[in-house]
Short mmCIF file of C-alpha atoms in Angstrom, two decimals:
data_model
loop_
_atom_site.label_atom_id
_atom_site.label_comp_id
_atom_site.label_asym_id
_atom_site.label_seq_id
_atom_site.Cartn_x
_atom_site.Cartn_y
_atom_site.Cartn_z
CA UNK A 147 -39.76 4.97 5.00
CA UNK A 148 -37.87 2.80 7.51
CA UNK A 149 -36.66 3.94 10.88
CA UNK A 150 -33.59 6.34 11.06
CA UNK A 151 -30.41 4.83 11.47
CA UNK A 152 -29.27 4.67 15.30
CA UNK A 153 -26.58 7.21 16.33
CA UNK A 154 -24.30 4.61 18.03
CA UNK A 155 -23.92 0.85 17.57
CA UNK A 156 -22.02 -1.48 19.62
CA UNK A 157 -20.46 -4.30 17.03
CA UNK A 158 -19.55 -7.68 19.11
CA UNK A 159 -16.36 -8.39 17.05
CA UNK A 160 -14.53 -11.07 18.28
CA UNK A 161 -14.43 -11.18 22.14
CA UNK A 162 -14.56 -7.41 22.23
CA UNK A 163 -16.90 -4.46 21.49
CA UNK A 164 -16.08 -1.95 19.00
CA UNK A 165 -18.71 1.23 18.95
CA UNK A 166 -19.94 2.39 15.66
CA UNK A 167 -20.72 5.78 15.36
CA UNK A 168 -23.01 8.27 13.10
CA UNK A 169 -23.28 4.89 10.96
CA UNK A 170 -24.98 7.51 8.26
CA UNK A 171 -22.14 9.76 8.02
CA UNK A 172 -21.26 10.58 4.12
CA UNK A 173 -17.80 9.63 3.82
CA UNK A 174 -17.27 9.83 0.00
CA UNK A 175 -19.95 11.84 -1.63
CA UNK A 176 -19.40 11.29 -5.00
CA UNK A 177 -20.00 7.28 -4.49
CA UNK A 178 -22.46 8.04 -1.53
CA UNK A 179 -20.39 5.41 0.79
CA UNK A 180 -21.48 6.24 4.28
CA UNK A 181 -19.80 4.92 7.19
CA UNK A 182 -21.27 2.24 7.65
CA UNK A 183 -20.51 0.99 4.11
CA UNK A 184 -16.89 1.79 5.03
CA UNK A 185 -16.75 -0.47 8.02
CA UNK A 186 -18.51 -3.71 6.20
CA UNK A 187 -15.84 -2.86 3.54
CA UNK A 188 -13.26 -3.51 6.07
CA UNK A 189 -15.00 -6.37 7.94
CA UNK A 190 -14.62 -8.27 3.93
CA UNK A 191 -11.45 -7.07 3.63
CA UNK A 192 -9.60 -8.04 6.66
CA UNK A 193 -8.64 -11.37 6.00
CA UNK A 194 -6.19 -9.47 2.71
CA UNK A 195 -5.20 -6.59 4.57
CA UNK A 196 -4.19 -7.69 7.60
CA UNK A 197 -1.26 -10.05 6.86
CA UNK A 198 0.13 -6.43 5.59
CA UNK A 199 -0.35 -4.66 8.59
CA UNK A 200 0.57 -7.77 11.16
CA UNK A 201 4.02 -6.33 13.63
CA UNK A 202 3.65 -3.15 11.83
CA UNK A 203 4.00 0.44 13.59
CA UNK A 204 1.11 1.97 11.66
CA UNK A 205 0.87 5.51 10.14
CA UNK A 206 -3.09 6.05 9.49
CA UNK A 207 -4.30 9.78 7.90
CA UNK A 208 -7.99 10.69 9.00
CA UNK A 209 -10.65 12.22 7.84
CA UNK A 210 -12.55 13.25 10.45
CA UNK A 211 -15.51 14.65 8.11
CA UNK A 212 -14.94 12.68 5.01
CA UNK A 213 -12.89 13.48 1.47
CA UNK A 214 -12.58 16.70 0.58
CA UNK A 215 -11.89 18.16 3.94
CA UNK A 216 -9.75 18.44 6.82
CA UNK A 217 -7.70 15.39 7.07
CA UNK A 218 -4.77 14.73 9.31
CA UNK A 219 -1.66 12.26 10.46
CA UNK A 220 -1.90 10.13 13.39
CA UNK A 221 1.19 7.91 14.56
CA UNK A 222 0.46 7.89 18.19
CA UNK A 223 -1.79 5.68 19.69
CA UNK A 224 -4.82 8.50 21.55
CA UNK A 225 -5.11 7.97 24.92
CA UNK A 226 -8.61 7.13 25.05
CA UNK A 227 -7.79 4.11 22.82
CA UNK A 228 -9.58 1.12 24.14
CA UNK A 229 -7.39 -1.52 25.95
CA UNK A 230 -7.40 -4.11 23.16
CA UNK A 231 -5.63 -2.03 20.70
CA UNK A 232 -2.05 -2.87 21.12
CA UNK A 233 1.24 -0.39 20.39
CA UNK A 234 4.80 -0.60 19.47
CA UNK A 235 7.31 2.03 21.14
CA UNK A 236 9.74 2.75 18.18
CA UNK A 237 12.17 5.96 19.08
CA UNK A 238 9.47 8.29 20.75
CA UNK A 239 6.40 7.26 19.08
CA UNK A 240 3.74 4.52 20.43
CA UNK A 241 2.32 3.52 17.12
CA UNK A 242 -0.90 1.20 16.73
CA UNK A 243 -0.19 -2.17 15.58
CA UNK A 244 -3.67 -3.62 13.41
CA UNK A 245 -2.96 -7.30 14.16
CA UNK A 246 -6.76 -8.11 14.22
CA UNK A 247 -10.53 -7.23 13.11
CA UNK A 248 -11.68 -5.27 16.08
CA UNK A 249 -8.51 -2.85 15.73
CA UNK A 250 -9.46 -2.53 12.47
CA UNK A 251 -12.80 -1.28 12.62
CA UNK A 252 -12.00 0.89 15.65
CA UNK A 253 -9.44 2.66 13.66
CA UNK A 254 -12.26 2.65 10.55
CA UNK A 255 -14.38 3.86 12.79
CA UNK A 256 -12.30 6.72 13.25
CA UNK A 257 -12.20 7.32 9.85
CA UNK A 258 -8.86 5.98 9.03
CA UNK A 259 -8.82 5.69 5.37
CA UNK A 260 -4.87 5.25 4.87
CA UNK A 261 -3.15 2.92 6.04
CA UNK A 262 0.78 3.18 5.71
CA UNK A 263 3.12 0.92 6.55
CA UNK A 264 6.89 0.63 6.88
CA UNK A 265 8.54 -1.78 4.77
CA UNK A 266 9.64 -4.03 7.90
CA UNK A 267 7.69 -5.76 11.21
CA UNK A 268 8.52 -4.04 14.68
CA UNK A 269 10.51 -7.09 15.49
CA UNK A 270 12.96 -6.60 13.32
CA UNK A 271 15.61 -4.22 11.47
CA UNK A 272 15.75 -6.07 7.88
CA UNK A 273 12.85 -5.52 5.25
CA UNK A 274 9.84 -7.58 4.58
CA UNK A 275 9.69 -6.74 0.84
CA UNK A 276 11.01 -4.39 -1.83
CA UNK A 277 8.61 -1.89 -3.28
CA UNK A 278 9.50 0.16 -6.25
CA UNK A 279 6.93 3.16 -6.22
CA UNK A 280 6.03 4.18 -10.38
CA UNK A 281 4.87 7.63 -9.77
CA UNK A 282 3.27 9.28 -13.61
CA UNK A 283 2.77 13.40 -13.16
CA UNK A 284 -0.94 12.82 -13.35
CA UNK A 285 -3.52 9.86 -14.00
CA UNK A 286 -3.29 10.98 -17.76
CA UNK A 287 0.21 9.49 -17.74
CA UNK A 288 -0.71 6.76 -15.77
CA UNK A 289 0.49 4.46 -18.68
CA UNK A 290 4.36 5.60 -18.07
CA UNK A 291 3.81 3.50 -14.77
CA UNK A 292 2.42 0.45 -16.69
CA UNK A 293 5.63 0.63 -19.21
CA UNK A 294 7.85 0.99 -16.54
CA UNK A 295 5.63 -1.58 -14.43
CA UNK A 296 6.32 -4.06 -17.39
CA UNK A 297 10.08 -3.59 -17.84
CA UNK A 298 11.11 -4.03 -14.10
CA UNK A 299 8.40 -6.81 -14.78
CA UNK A 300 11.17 -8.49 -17.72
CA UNK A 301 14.23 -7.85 -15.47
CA UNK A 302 12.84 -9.38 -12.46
CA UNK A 303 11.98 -12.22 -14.46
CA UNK A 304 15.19 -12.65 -16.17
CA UNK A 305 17.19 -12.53 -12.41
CA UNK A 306 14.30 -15.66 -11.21
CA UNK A 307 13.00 -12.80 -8.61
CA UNK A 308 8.78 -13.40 -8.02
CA UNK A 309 7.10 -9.74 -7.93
CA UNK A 310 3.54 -8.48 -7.45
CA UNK A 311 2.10 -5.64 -8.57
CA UNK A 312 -0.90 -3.34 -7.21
CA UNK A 313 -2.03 0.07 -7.95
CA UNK A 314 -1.34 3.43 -5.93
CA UNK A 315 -5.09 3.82 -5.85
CA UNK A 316 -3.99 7.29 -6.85
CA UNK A 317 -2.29 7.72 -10.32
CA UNK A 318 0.65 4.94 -9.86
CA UNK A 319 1.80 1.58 -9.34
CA UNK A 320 3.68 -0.59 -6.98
CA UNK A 321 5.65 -3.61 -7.60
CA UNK A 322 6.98 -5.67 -4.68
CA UNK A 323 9.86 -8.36 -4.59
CA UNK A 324 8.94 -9.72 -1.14
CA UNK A 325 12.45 -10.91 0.61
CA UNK A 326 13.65 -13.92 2.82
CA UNK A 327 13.03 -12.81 6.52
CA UNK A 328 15.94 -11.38 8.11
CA UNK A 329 18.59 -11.66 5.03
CA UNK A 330 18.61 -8.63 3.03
CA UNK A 331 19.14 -5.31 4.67
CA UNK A 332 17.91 -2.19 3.38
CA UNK A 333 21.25 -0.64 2.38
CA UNK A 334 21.53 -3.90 0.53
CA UNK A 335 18.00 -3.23 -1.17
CA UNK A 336 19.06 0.03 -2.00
CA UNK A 337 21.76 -1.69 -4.33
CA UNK A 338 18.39 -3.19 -6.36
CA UNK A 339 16.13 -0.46 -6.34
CA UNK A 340 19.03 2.23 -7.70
CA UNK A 341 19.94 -1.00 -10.38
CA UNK A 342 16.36 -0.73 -11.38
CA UNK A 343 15.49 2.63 -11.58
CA UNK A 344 18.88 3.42 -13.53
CA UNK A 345 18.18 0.92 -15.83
CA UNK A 346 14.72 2.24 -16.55
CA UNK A 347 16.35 5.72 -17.14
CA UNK A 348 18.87 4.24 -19.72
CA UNK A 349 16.62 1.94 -21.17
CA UNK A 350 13.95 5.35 -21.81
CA UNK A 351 15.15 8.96 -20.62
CA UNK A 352 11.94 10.23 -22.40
CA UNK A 353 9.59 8.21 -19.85
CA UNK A 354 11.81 8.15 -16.89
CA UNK A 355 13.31 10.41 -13.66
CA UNK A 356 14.66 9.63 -10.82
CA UNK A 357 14.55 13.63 -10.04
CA UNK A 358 13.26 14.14 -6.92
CA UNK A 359 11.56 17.92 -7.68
CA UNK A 360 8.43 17.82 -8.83
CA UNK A 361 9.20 20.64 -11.08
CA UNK A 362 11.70 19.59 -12.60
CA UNK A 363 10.62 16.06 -13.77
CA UNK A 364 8.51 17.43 -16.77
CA UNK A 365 5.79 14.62 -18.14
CA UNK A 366 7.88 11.99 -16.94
CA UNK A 367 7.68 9.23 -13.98
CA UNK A 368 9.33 9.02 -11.16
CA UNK A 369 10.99 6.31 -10.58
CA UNK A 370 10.97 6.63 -6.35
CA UNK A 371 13.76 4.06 -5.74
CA UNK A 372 14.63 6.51 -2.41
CA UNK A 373 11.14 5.64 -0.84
CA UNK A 374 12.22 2.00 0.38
CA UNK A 375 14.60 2.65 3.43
CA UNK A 376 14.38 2.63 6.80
CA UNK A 377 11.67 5.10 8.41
CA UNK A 378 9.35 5.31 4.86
CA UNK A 379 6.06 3.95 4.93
CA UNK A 380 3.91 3.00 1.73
CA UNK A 381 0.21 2.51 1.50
CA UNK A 382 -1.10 -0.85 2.61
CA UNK A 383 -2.87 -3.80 0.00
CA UNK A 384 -6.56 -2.77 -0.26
CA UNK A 385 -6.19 0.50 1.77
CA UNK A 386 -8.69 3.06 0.09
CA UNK A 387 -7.57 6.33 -0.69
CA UNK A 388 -8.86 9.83 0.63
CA UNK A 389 -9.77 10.55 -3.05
CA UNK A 390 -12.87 11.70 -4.19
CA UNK A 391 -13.17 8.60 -6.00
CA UNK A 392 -12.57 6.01 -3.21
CA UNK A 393 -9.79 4.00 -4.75
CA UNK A 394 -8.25 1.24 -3.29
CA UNK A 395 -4.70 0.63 -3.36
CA UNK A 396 -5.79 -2.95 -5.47
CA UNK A 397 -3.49 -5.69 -6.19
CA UNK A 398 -3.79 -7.25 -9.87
CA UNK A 399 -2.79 -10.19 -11.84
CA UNK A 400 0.27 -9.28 -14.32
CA UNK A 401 -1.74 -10.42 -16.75
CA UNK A 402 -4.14 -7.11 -16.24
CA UNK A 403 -1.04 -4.70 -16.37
CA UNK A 404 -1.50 -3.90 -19.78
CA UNK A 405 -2.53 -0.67 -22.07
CA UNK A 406 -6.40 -0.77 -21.26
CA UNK A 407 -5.89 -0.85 -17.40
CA UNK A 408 -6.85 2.69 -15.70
CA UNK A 409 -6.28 3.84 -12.35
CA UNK A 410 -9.57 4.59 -11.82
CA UNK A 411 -10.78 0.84 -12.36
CA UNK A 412 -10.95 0.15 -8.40
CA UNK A 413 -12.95 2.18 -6.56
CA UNK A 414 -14.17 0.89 -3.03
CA UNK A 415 -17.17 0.03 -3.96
CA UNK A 416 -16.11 -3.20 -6.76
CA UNK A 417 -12.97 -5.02 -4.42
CA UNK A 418 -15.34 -7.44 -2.75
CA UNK A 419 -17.18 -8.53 -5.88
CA UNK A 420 -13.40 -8.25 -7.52
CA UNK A 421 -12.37 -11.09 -5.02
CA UNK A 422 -14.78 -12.93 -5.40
CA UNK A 423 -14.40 -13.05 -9.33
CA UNK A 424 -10.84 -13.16 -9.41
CA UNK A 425 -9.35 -14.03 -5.78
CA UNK A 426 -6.73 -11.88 -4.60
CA UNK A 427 -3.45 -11.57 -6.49
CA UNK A 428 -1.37 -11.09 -3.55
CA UNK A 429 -2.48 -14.77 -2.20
CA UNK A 430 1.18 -16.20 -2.65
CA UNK A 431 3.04 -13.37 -1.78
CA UNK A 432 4.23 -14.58 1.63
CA UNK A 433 5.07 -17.91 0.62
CA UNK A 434 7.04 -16.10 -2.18
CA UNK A 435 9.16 -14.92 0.58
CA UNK A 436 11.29 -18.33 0.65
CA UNK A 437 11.44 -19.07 -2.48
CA UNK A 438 12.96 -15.75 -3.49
CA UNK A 439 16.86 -16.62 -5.22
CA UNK A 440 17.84 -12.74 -3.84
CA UNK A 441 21.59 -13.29 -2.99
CA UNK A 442 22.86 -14.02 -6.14
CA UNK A 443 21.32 -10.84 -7.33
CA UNK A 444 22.82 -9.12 -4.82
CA UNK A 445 26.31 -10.89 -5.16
CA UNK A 446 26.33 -9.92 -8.63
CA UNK A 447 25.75 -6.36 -7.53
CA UNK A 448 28.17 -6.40 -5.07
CA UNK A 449 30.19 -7.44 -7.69
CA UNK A 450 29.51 -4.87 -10.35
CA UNK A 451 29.95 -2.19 -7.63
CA UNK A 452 33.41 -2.59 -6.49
#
């Protein structure tokens, strides 16, 4: 038997020290990740998630004693943050911003598993991207979000609009249209998102609801075209999930989107050998940004709605 793992470790990250503790703490039992596989799974995955996170006021939930227990909220920065974690003062709230690796891991190391974002950077009031959220009842339906997935998939194709897609790492999907900085505002969005999700509903009332109570939306999937506005957040690229599972919120190739793809595919524990079979899907997405044609989209719907 080797030596039992040390307590406390102090990680030299980049100029500054971030302390690991309880490095053998059972974080997900069912995969027996301990937190120290946690933290190497963010050191491998910062280079992908960060670019989401970068000028973001971040929304983390915590799970102070791993899935399946108490977990809570945090928006403002603790005070005994260490001084290279920066903030953002946004209405009464200093959020964390991640912009780098050892902000990462500190947060990780305080058993962040979430990581929501807003759809826009803290320097500005227009949206980064558009994300239609495909929410099934259940992972059972989780092929309502793939059908839906596919037809926004058609239209967006049809208008010249580049999307990506990624999984909730719960029971849903996401597909982003990322925008031109600074162009599009979200009431402007809104116009798209409400197109979309109506069209869905006409297109298949069976499938699709844009009801917002639970109860009342039967087997169906929501179609959440309310989530994108100001104020929402949405889970980051390659956040994991406080599942029992571990799931990551994994972006795929369009290609995968089809009926043999399960939500249950991407688990913590595959991303890094994922990326390193497949690369990341989400590579282009920020030079998709310019090359988006959005105004005449939004002209036409303009158009339509007068």
């Amino acid at each position: 038997m080797g030596k039992p793992a040390k307590e406390q470790l102090n990680l030299q990250v980049n100029g500054e020290i971030v302390t690991l503790t309880s490095p053998d703490k059972p974080l997900w039992p069912k995969h027996n990740i301990v937190k120290v596989e946690y933290i190497n799974y963010l050191t491998h995955i910062a280079p992908y998630m960060l670019p989401f996170l970068k000028n973001r006021a971040l929304t983390v939930i915590r799970y102070p004693h791993g899935v399946g227990d108490e977990r809570f909220y945090q928006k403002n920065c603790p005070d005994y943050a260490p001084e290279f974690i920066q903030t953002v003062q946004e209405e009464d709230i200093n959020y964390i911003v991640c912009n780098n690796l050892p902000t990462l891991l500190w947060l990780g190391n305080q058993l962040a598993f979430e990581f929501h974002i807003p759809y826009r950077t803290s320097d500005t009031s227009f949206p980064s991207e558009i994300v239609m959220d495909l929410d099934p009842p259940s992972r059972e339906e989780f092929k309502l979000s793939i059908e839906a997935a596919l037809m926004i998939k058609e239209v967006c194709d049809n208008l010249r609009l580049t999307t990506f897609i990624k999984t909730s790492g719960n029971k849903g999907m996401q597909i982003y249209i990322p925008l031109p900085d600074d162009q599009v505002t979200f009431d402007e969005a809104r116009l798209f998102t409400e197109f979309l999700a109506h069209y869905l509903i006409e297109k298949e009332p069976r499938w699709f609801t844009i009801e917002r109570l639970k109860k009342n939306r039967g087997n169906k999937c929501y179609i959440d075209y309310i989530q994108h506005a100001e104020g929402k957040t949405i889970i980051a690229p390659y956040s994991v999930r406080g599942n029992d599972d571990a799931l990551v919120a994994a972006p795929l190739y369009w290609h995968e989107v089809d009926e043999s793809l399960k939500p249950d595919f991407f688990p913590l524990t595959v991303i890094q050998d994922r990326i390193k079979e497949v690369g990341d899907p989400f590579k282009e997405f920020f030079l998709a940004k310019n090359r988006q044609q959005f105004s005449p989209v939004l002209k036409a719907l303009k158009e339509k709605s007068l």
